[in-house]
PDB file of C-alpha atoms and ligand atoms in Angstrom:
ATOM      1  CA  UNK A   1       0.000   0.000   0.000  1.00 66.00           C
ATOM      2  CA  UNK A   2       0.934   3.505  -0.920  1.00 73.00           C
ATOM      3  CA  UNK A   3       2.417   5.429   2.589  1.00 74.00           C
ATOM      4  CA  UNK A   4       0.407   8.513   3.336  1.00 76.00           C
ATOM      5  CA  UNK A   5       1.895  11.637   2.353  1.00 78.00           C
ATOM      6  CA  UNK A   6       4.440  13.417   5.072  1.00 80.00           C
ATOM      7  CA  UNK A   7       2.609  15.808   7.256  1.00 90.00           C
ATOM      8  CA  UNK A   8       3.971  19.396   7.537  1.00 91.00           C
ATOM      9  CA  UNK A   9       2.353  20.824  10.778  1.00 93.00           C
ATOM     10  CA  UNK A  10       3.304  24.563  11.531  1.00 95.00           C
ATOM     11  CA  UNK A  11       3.761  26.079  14.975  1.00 96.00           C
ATOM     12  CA  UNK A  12       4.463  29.623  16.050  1.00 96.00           C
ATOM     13  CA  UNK A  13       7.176  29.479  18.918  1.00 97.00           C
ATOM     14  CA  UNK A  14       8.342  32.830  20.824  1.00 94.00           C
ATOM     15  CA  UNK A  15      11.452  33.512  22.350  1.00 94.00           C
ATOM     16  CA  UNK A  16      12.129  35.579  25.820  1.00 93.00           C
ATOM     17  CA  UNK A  17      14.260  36.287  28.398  1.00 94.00           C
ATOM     18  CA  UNK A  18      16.643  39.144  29.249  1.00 93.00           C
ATOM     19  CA  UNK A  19      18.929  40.227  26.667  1.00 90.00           C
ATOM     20  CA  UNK A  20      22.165  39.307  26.110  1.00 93.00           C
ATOM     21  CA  UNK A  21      21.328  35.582  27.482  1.00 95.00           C
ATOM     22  CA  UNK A  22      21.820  34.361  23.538  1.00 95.00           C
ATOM     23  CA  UNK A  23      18.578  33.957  22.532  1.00 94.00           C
ATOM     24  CA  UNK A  24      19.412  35.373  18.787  1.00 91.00           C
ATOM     25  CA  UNK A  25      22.486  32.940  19.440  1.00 93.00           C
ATOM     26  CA  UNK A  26      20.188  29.727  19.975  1.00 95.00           C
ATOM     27  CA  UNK A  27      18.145  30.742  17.052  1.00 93.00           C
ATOM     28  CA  UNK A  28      20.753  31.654  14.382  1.00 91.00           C
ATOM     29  CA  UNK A  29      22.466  28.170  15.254  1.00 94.00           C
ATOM     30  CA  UNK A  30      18.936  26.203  14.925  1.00 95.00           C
ATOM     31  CA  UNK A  31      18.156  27.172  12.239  1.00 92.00           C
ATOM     32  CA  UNK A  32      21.988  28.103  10.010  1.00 89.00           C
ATOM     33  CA  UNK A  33      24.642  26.405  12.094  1.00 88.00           C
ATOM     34  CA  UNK A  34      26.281  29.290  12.774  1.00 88.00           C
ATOM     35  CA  UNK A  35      27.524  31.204  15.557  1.00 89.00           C
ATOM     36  CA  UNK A  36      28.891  34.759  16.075  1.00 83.00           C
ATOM     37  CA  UNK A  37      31.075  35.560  19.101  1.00 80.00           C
ATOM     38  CA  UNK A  38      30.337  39.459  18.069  1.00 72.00           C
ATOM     39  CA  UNK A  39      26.936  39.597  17.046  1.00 66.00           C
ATOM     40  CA  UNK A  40      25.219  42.761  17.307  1.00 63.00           C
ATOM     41  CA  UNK A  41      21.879  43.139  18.864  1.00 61.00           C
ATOM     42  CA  UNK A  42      18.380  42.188  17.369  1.00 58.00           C
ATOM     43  CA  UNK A  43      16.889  44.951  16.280  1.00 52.00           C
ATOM     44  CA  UNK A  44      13.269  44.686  16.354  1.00 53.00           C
ATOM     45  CA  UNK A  45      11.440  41.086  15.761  1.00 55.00           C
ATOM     46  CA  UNK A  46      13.402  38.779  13.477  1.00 67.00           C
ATOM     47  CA  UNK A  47      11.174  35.818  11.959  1.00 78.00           C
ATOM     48  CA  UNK A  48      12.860  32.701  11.063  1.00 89.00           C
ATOM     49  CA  UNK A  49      11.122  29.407  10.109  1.00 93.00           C
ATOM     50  CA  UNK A  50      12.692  25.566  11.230  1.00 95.00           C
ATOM     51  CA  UNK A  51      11.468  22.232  10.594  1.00 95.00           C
ATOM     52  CA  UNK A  52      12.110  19.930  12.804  1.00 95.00           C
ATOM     53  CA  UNK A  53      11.481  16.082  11.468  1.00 93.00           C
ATOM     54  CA  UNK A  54       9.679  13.725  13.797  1.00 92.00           C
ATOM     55  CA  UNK A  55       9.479  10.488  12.001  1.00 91.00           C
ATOM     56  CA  UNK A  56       8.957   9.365   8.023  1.00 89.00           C
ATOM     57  CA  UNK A  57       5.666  11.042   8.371  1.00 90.00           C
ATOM     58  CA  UNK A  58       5.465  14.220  10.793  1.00 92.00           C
ATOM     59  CA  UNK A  59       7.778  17.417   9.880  1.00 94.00           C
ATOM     60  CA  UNK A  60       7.077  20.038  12.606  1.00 96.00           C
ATOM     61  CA  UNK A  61       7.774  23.596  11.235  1.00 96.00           C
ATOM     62  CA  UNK A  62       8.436  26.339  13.620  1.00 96.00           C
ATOM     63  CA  UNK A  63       7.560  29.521  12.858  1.00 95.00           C
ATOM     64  CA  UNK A  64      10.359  31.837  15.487  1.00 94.00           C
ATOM     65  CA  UNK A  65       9.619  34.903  16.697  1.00 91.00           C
ATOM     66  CA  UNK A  66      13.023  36.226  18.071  1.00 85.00           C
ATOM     67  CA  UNK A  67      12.214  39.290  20.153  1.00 75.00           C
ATOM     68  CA  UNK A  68      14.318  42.260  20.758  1.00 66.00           C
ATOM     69  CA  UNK A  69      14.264  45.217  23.108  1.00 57.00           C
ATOM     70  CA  UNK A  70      11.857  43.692  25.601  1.00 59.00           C
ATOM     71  CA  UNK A  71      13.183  45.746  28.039  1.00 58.00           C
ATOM     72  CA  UNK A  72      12.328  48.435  26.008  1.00 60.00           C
ATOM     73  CA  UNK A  73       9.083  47.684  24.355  1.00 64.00           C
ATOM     74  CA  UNK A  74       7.670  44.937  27.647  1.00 68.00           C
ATOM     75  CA  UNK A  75       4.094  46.228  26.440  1.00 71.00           C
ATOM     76  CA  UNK A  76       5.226  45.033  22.858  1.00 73.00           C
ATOM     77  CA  UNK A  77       5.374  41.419  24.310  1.00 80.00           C
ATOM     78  CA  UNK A  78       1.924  39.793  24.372  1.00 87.00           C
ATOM     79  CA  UNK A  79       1.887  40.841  20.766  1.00 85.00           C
ATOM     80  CA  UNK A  80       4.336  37.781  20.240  1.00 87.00           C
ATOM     81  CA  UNK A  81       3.382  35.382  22.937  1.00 93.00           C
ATOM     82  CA  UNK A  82      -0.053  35.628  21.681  1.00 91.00           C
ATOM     83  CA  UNK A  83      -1.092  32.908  19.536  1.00 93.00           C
ATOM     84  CA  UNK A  84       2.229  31.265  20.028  1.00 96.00           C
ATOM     85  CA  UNK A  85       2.180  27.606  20.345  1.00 97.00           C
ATOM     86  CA  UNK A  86       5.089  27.351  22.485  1.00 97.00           C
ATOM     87  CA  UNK A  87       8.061  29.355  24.170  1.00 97.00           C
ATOM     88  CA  UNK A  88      11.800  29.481  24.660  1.00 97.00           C
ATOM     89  CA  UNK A  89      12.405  31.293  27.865  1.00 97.00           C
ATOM     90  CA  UNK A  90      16.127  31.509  28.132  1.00 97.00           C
ATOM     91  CA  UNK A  91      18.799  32.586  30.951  1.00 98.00           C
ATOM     92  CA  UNK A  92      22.285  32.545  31.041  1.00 98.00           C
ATOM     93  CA  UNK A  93      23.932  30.249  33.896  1.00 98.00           C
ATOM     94  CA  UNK A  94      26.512  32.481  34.617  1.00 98.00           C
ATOM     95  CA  UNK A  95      23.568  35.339  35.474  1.00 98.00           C
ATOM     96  CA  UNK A  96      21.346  34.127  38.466  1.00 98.00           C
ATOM     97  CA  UNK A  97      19.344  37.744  37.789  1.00 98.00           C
ATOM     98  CA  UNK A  98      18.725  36.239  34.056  1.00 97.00           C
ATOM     99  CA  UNK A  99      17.159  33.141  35.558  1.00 98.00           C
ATOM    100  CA  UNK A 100      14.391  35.786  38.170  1.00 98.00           C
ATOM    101  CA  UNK A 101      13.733  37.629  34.814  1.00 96.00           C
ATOM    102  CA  UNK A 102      12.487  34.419  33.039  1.00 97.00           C
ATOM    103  CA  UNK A 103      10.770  33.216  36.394  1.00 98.00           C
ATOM    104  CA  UNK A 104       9.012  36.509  35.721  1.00 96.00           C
ATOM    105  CA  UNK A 105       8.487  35.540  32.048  1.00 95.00           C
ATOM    106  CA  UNK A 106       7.204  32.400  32.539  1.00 97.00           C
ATOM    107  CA  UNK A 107       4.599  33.757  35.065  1.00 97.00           C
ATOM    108  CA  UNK A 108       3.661  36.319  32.629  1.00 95.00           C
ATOM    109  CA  UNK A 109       2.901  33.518  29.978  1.00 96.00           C
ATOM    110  CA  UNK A 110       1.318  31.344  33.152  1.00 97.00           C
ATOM    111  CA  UNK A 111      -1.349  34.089  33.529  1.00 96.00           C
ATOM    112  CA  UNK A 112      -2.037  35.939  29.926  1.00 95.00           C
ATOM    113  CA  UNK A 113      -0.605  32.913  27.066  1.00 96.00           C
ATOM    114  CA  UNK A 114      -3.035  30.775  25.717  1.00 96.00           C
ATOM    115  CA  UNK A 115      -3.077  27.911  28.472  1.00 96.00           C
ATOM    116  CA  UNK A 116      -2.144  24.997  26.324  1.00 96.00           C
ATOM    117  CA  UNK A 117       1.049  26.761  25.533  1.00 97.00           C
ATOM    118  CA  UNK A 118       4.032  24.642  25.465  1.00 98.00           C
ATOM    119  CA  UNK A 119       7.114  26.322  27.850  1.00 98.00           C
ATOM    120  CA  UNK A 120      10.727  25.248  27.767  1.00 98.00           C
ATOM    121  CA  UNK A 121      13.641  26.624  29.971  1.00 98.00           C
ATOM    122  CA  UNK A 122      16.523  27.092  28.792  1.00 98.00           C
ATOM    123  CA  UNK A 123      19.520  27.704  30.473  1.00 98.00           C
ATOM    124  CA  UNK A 124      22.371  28.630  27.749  1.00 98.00           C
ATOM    125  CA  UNK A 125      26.031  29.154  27.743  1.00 98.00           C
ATOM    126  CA  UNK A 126      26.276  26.154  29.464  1.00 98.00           C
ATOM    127  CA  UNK A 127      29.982  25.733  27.621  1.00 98.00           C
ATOM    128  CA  UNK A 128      30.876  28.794  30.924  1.00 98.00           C
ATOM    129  CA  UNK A 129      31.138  25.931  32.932  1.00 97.00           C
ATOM    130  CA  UNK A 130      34.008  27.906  35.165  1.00 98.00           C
ATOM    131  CA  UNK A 131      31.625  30.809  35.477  1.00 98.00           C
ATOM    132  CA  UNK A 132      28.343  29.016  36.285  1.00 98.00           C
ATOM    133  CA  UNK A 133      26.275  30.920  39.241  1.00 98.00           C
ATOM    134  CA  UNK A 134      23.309  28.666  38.849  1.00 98.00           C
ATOM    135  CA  UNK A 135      23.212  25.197  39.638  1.00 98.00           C
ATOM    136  CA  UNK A 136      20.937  22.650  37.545  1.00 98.00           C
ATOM    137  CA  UNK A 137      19.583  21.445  40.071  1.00 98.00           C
ATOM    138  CA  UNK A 138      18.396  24.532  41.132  1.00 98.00           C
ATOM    139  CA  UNK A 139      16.416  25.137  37.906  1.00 98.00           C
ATOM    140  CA  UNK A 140      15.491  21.819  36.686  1.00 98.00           C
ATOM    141  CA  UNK A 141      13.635  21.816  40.239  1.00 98.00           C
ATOM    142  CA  UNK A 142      11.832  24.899  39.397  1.00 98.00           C
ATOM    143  CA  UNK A 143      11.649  23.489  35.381  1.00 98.00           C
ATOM    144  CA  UNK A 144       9.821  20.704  37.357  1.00 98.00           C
ATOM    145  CA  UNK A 145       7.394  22.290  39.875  1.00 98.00           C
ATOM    146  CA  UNK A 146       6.320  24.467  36.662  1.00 98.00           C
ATOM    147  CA  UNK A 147       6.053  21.523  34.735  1.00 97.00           C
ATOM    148  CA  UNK A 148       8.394  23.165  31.938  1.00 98.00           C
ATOM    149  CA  UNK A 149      10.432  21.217  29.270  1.00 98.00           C
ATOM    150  CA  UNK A 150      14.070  22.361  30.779  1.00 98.00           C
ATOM    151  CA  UNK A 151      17.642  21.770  29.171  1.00 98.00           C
ATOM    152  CA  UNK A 152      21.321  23.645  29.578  1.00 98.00           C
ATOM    153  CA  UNK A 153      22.193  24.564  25.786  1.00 98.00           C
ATOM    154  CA  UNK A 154      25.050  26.416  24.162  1.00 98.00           C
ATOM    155  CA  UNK A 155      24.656  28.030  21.096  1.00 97.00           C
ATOM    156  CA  UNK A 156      28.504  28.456  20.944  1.00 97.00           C
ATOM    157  CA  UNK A 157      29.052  24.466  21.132  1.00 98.00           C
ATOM    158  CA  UNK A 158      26.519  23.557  19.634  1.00 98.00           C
ATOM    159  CA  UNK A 159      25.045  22.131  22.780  1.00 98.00           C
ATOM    160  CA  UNK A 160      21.572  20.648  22.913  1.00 98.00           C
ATOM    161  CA  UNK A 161      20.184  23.053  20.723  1.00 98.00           C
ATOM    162  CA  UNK A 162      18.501  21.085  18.552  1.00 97.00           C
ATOM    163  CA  UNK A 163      17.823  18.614  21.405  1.00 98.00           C
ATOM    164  CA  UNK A 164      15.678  21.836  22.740  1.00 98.00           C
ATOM    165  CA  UNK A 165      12.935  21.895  20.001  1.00 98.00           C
ATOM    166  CA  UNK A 166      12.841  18.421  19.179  1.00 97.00           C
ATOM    167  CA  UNK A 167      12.283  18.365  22.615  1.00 97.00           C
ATOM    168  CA  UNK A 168       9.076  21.039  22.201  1.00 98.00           C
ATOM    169  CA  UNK A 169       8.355  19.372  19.234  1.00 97.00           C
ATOM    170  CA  UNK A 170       7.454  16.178  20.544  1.00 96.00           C
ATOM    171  CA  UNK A 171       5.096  17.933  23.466  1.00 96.00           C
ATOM    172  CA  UNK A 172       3.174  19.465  20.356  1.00 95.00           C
ATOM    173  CA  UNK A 173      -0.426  18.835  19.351  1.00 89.00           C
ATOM    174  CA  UNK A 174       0.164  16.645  16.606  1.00 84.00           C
ATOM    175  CA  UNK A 175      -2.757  14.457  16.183  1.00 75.00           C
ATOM    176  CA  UNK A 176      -4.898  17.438  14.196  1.00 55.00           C
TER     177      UNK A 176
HETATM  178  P1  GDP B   1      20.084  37.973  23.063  1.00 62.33           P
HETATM  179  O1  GDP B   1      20.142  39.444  23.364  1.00 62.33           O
HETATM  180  O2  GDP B   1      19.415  37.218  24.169  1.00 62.33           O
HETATM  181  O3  GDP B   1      19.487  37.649  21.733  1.00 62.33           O
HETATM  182  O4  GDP B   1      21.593  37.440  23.076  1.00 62.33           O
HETATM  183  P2  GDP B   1      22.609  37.257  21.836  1.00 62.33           P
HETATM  184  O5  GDP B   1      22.233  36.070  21.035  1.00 62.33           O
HETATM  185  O6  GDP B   1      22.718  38.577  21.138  1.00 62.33           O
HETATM  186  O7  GDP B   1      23.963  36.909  22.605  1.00 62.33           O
HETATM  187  C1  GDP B   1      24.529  37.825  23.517  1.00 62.33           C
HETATM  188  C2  GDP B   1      26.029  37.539  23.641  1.00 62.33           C
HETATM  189  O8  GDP B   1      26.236  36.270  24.241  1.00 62.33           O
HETATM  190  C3  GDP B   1      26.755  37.512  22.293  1.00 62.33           C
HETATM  191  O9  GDP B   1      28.043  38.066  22.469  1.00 62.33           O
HETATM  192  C4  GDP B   1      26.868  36.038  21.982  1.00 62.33           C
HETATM  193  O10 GDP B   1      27.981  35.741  21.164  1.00 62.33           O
HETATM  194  C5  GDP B   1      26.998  35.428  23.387  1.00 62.33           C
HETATM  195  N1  GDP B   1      26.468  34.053  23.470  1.00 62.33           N
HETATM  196  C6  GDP B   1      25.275  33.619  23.023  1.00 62.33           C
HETATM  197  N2  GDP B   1      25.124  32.312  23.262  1.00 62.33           N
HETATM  198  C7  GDP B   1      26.261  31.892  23.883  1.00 62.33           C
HETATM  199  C8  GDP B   1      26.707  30.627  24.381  1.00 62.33           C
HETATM  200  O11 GDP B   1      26.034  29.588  24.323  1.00 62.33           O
HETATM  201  N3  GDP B   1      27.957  30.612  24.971  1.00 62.33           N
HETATM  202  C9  GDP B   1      28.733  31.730  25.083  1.00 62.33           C
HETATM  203  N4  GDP B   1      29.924  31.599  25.658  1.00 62.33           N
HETATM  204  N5  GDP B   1      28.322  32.927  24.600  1.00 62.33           N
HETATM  205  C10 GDP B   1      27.125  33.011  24.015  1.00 62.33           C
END
């Protein structure tokens, strides 16, 4: 018998978390394999699409809303988290104040997101390892009192970033 054609299922993904934790960095190595020690800042909202393959017959595409200036623009935010599928809420482990701002975050999403939203933590520049100021431990604990996806990533490595939203991925709604 003929196999049923792939599926291509689309899903709109947002990215937060206080700047400079390398959440351009995640995304540029997702989705081009590349990594820039000197980057400058986002500028505005970059969109950037990723497909993520599940088996012969699901392809999950994510649609990536990389936001910039939050600081700036906060009441710009719910303009991205709304609708979205699923969010990235990143810190840096060598920042403990990075991981309170995406506590914060992920309340935010708790209370206003669409409740079936799908929320990873990430905790990037995990390569720092001589620098780290927050334990795992510590926020895979909170990851699972939240009941969030949680991994340590580097986008300089090369670290479990594509681990991450295979790891989203798989939580997704697929059966539609
Ligand atoms: P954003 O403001 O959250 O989007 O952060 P960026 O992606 O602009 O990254 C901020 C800085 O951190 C840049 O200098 C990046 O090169 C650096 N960076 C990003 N990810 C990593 C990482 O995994 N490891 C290390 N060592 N540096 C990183």
């Amino acid at each position: 018998a003929a196999r049923a054609p792939p599926r291509l299922l689309q899903f709109k993904l947002v990215l937060l978390g206080e700047s400079a934790v390398g959440k351009s960095s995640l995304v540029l190595r997702f989705v081009k394999d590349q990594f820039d020690d000197y980057r400058e800042s986002t500028i505005g909202a970059a969109f950037l699409t990723q497909t993520v393959s599940l088996d012969e017959s699901t392809t999950v595409k994510f649609e990536i809303w990389d936001t910039a200036g939050q600081e700036r623009y906060k009441s710009l935010a719910p303009m991205y988290y709304r609708n979205a599928n699923c969010a990235v809420v990143v810190y840096d482990i060598t920042q403990p104040s990075s991981l309170e701002k995406a506590k914060a975050w992920i309340r935010e999403l708790q209370r206003q997101a669409d409740p079936n939203i799908i929320i990873a933590l990430a905790g990037n520049k995990a390569d720092l390892a001589s620098r780290r100021a927050v334990p795992s431990e510590e926020a895979q604990a909170y990851a699972s009192e939240e009941n969030l996806l949680f991994l340590e990533t580097s986008a300089k490595d090369n670290a479990n970033v594509s681990e991450l939203f295979t790891m989203i991925a798989r939580k997704l709604p697929l059966e539609s």
